[in-house]
Coordinates of C-alpha atoms in Angstrom, one line a residue:
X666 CA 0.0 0.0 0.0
X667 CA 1.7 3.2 -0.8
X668 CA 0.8 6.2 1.4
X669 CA -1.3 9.3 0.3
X670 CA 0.7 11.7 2.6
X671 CA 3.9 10.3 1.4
X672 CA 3.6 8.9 -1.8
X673 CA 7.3 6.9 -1.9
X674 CA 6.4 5.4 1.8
X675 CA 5.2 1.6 1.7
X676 CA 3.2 0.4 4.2
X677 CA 2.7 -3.2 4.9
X678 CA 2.2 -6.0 7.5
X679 CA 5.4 -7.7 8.3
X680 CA 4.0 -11.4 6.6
X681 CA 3.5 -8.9 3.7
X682 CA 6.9 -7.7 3.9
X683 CA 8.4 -11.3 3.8
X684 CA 5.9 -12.1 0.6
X685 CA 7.2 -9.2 -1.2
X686 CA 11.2 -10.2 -0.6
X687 CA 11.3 -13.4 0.0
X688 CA 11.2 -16.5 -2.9
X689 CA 7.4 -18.1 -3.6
X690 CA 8.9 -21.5 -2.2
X691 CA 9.3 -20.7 1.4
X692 CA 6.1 -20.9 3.0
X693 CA 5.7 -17.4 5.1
X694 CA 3.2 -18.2 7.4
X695 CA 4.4 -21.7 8.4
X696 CA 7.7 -20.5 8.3
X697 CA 8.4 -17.0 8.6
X698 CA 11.9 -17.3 10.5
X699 CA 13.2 -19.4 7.1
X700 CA 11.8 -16.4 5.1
X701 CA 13.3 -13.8 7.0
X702 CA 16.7 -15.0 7.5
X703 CA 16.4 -15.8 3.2
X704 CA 15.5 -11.8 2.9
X705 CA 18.7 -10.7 5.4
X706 CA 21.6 -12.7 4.0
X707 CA 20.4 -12.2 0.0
X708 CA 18.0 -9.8 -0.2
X709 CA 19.2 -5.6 -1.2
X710 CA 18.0 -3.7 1.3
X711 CA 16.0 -1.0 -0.9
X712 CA 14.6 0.8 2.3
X713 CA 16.4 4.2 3.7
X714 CA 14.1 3.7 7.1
X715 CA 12.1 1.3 8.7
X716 CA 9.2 2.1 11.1
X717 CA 7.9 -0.6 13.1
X718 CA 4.3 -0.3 14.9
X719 CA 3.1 -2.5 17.6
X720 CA 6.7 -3.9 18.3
X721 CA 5.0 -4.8 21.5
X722 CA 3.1 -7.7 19.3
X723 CA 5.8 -9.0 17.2
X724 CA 8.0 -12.2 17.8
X725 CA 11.2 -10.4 19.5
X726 CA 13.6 -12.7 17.1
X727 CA 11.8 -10.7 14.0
X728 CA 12.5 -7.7 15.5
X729 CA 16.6 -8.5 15.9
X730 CA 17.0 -9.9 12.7
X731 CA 15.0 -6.4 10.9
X732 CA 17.0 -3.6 13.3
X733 CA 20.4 -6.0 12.1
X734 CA 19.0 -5.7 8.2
X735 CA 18.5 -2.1 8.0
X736 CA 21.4 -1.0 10.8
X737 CA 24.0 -3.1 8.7
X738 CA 23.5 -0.4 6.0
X739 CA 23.2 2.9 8.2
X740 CA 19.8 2.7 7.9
X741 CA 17.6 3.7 10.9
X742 CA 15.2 1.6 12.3
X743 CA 12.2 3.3 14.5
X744 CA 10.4 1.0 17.4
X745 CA 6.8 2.1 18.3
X746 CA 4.9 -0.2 21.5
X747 CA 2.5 0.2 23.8
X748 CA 2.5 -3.1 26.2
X749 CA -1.4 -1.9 27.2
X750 CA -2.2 -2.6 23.3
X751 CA -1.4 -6.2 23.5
X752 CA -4.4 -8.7 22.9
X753 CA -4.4 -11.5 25.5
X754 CA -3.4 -14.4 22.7
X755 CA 0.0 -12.6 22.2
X756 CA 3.1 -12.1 24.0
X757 CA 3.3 -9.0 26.1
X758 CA 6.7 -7.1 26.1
X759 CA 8.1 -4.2 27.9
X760 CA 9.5 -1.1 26.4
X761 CA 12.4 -2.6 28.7
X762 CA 12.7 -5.8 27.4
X763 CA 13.0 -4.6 23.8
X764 CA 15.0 -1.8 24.3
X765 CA 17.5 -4.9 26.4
X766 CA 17.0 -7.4 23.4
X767 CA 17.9 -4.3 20.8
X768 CA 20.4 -2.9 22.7
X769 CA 18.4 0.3 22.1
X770 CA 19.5 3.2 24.3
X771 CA 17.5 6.1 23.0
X772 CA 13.4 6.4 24.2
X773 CA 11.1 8.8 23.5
X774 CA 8.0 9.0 25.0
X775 CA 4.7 10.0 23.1
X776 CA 2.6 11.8 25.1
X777 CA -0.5 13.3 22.7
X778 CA -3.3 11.2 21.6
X779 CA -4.3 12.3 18.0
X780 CA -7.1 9.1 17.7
X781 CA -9.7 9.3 20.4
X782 CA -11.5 11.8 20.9
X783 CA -11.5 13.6 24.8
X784 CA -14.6 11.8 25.9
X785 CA -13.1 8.5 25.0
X786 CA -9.7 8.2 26.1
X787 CA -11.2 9.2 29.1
X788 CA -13.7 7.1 29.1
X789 CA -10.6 4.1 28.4
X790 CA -8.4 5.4 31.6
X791 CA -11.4 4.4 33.5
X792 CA -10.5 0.8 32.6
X793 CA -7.4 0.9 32.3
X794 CA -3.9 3.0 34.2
X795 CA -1.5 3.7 31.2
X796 CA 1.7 3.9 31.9
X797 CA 2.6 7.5 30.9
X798 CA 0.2 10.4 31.2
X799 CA -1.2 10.9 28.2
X800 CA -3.7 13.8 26.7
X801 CA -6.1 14.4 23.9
X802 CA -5.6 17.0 21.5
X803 CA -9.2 16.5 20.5
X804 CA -11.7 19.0 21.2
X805 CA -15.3 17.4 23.7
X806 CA -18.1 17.0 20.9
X807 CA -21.7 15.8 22.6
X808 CA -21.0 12.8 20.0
X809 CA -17.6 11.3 20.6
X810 CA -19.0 8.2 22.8
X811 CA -22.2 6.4 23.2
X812 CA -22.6 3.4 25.5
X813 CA -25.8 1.4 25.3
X814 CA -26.1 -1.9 27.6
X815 CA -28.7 -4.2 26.1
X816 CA -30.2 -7.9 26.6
X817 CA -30.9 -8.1 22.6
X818 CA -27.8 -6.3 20.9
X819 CA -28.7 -7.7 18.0
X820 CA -31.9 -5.7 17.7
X821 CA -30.1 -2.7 19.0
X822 CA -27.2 -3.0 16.1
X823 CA -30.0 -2.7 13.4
X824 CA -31.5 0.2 15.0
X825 CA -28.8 1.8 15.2
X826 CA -27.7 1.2 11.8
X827 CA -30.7 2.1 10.5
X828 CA -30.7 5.6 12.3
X829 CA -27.2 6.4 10.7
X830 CA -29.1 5.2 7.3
X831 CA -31.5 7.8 7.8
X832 CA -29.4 10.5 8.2
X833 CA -27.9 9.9 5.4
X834 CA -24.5 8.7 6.9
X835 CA -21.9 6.7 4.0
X836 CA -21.5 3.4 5.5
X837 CA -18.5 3.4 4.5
X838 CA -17.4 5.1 7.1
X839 CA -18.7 2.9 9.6
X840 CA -17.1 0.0 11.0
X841 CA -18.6 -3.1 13.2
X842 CA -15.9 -4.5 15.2
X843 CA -16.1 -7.6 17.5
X844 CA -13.4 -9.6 20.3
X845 CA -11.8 -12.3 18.4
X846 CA -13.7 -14.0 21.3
X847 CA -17.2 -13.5 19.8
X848 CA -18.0 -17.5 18.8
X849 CA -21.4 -15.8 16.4
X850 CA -18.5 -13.3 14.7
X851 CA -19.3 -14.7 11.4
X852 CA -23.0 -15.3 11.3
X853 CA -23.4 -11.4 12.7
X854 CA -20.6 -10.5 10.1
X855 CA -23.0 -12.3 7.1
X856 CA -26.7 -10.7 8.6
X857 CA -24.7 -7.0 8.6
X858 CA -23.0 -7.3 5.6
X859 CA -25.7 -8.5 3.2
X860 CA -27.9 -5.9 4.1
X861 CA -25.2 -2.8 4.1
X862 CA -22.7 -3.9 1.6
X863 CA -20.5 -1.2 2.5
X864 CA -20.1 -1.6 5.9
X865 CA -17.0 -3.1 7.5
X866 CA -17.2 -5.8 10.0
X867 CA -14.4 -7.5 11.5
X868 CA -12.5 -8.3 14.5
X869 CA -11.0 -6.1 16.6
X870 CA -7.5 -7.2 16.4
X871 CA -7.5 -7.2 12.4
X872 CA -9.0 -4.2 12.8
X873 CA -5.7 -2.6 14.9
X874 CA -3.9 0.1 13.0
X875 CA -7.2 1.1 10.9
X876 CA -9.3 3.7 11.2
X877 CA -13.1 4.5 10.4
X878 CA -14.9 8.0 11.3
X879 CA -17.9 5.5 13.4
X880 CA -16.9 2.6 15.1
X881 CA -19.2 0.9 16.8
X882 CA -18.0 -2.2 19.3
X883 CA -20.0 -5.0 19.8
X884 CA -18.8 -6.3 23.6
X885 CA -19.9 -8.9 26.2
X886 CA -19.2 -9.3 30.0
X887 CA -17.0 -12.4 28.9
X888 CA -15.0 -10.1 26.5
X889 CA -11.4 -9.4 26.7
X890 CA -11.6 -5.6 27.6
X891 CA -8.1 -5.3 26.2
X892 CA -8.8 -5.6 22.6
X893 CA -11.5 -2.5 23.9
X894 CA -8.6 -0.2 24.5

């Protein structure tokens, strides 16, 4: 995907990365450490920087091998994490641990919150304690954040939807998003979809990193309330 704002900037997911470099006989989801070690001992580095996002997430062997790729050319390599961000099914680590295993010594701490809107990073901190202090640079709106606790969701989904229908809202600028957890995910996904082609409906974790104008979260009390943040 090459990036509007910056039109010689790829972005990718890291399996992505390994299909674009490495050969079509190694298998890069069953073996992605085969893949990755073809791309760093043959592979032209063709990259001035790399920035990786939810470092956090990522196998910490991936993470050595890529900073050893791109450092071995003077190229800079640029960690972002956020151990709060990781889903229960993956391994949690530390801005500590990486910055051990990476022998990084430089950290820089981001403190503004260009996402969520006032009302619902604040609403999050009531979950959660971060481990900085950080702000919203968003200004309070009356509709940054509805919560609506209901015995038939279901039913209350469709109204919903149908009220943004009626004022006129694109749906494709809405996205349904559901835990990984949700055992019905694809049966809701297939009643939602056929009737509002356009709208997205997915998981929460392959929804990480995206954005949409209206998300609306589907959540249970059996829910992992860390995909919620």
């Amino acid at each position: 995907i090459k990036s509007e704002v910056y039109p010689s900037t790829e972005v990718m997911t890291f399996h992505r990365f390994l299909k674009t470099n490495a050969p079509n006989s190694i298998n890069i989801l069953n073996d992605s450490d085969t893949a990755l070690n073809y791309i760093v001992n043959n592979c032209i580095n063709k990259y001035d920087t790399l920035i990786i996002d939810e470092s956090q997430s990522l196998n910490i062997r991936w993470l050595i091998q890529l900073k050893q790729y791109f450092t071995k050319d003077d190229k800079e390599v640029f960690f972002f994490s956020d151990t709060i961000q990781s889903l229960s099914h993956e391994e949690k680590k530390t801005d500590e641990y990486i910055m051990k295993e990476l022998s990084i010594s430089d950290k820089y701490v981001l403190t503004k919150n260009y996402r969520a809107p006032e009302k619902v990073y604040n609403r999050l901190n009531e979950f959660f304690e971060p481990s900085i202090e950080p702000s919203s640079i968003r200004e309070i709106t009356n509709k940054d954040l509805y919560e609506v606790f209901d015995e038939d969701p279901r039913e209350r989904l469709t109204k919903a939807f149908h009220y943004l229908e009626e004022n006129n809202v694109n749906m494709k600028n809405v996205a349904l998003l559901m835990p990984s957890t949700v055992g019905a995910f694809d049966s809701i996904k297939s009643l939602y979809q056929e009737k509002y082609p356009d709208l997205l409906v997915e998981t929460i974790n392959k929804f990480r990193g995206m954005e949409k104008p209206i998300v609306v979260i589907l959540l249970t009390i059996e829910n992992d309330f860390n995909e919620l943040y």
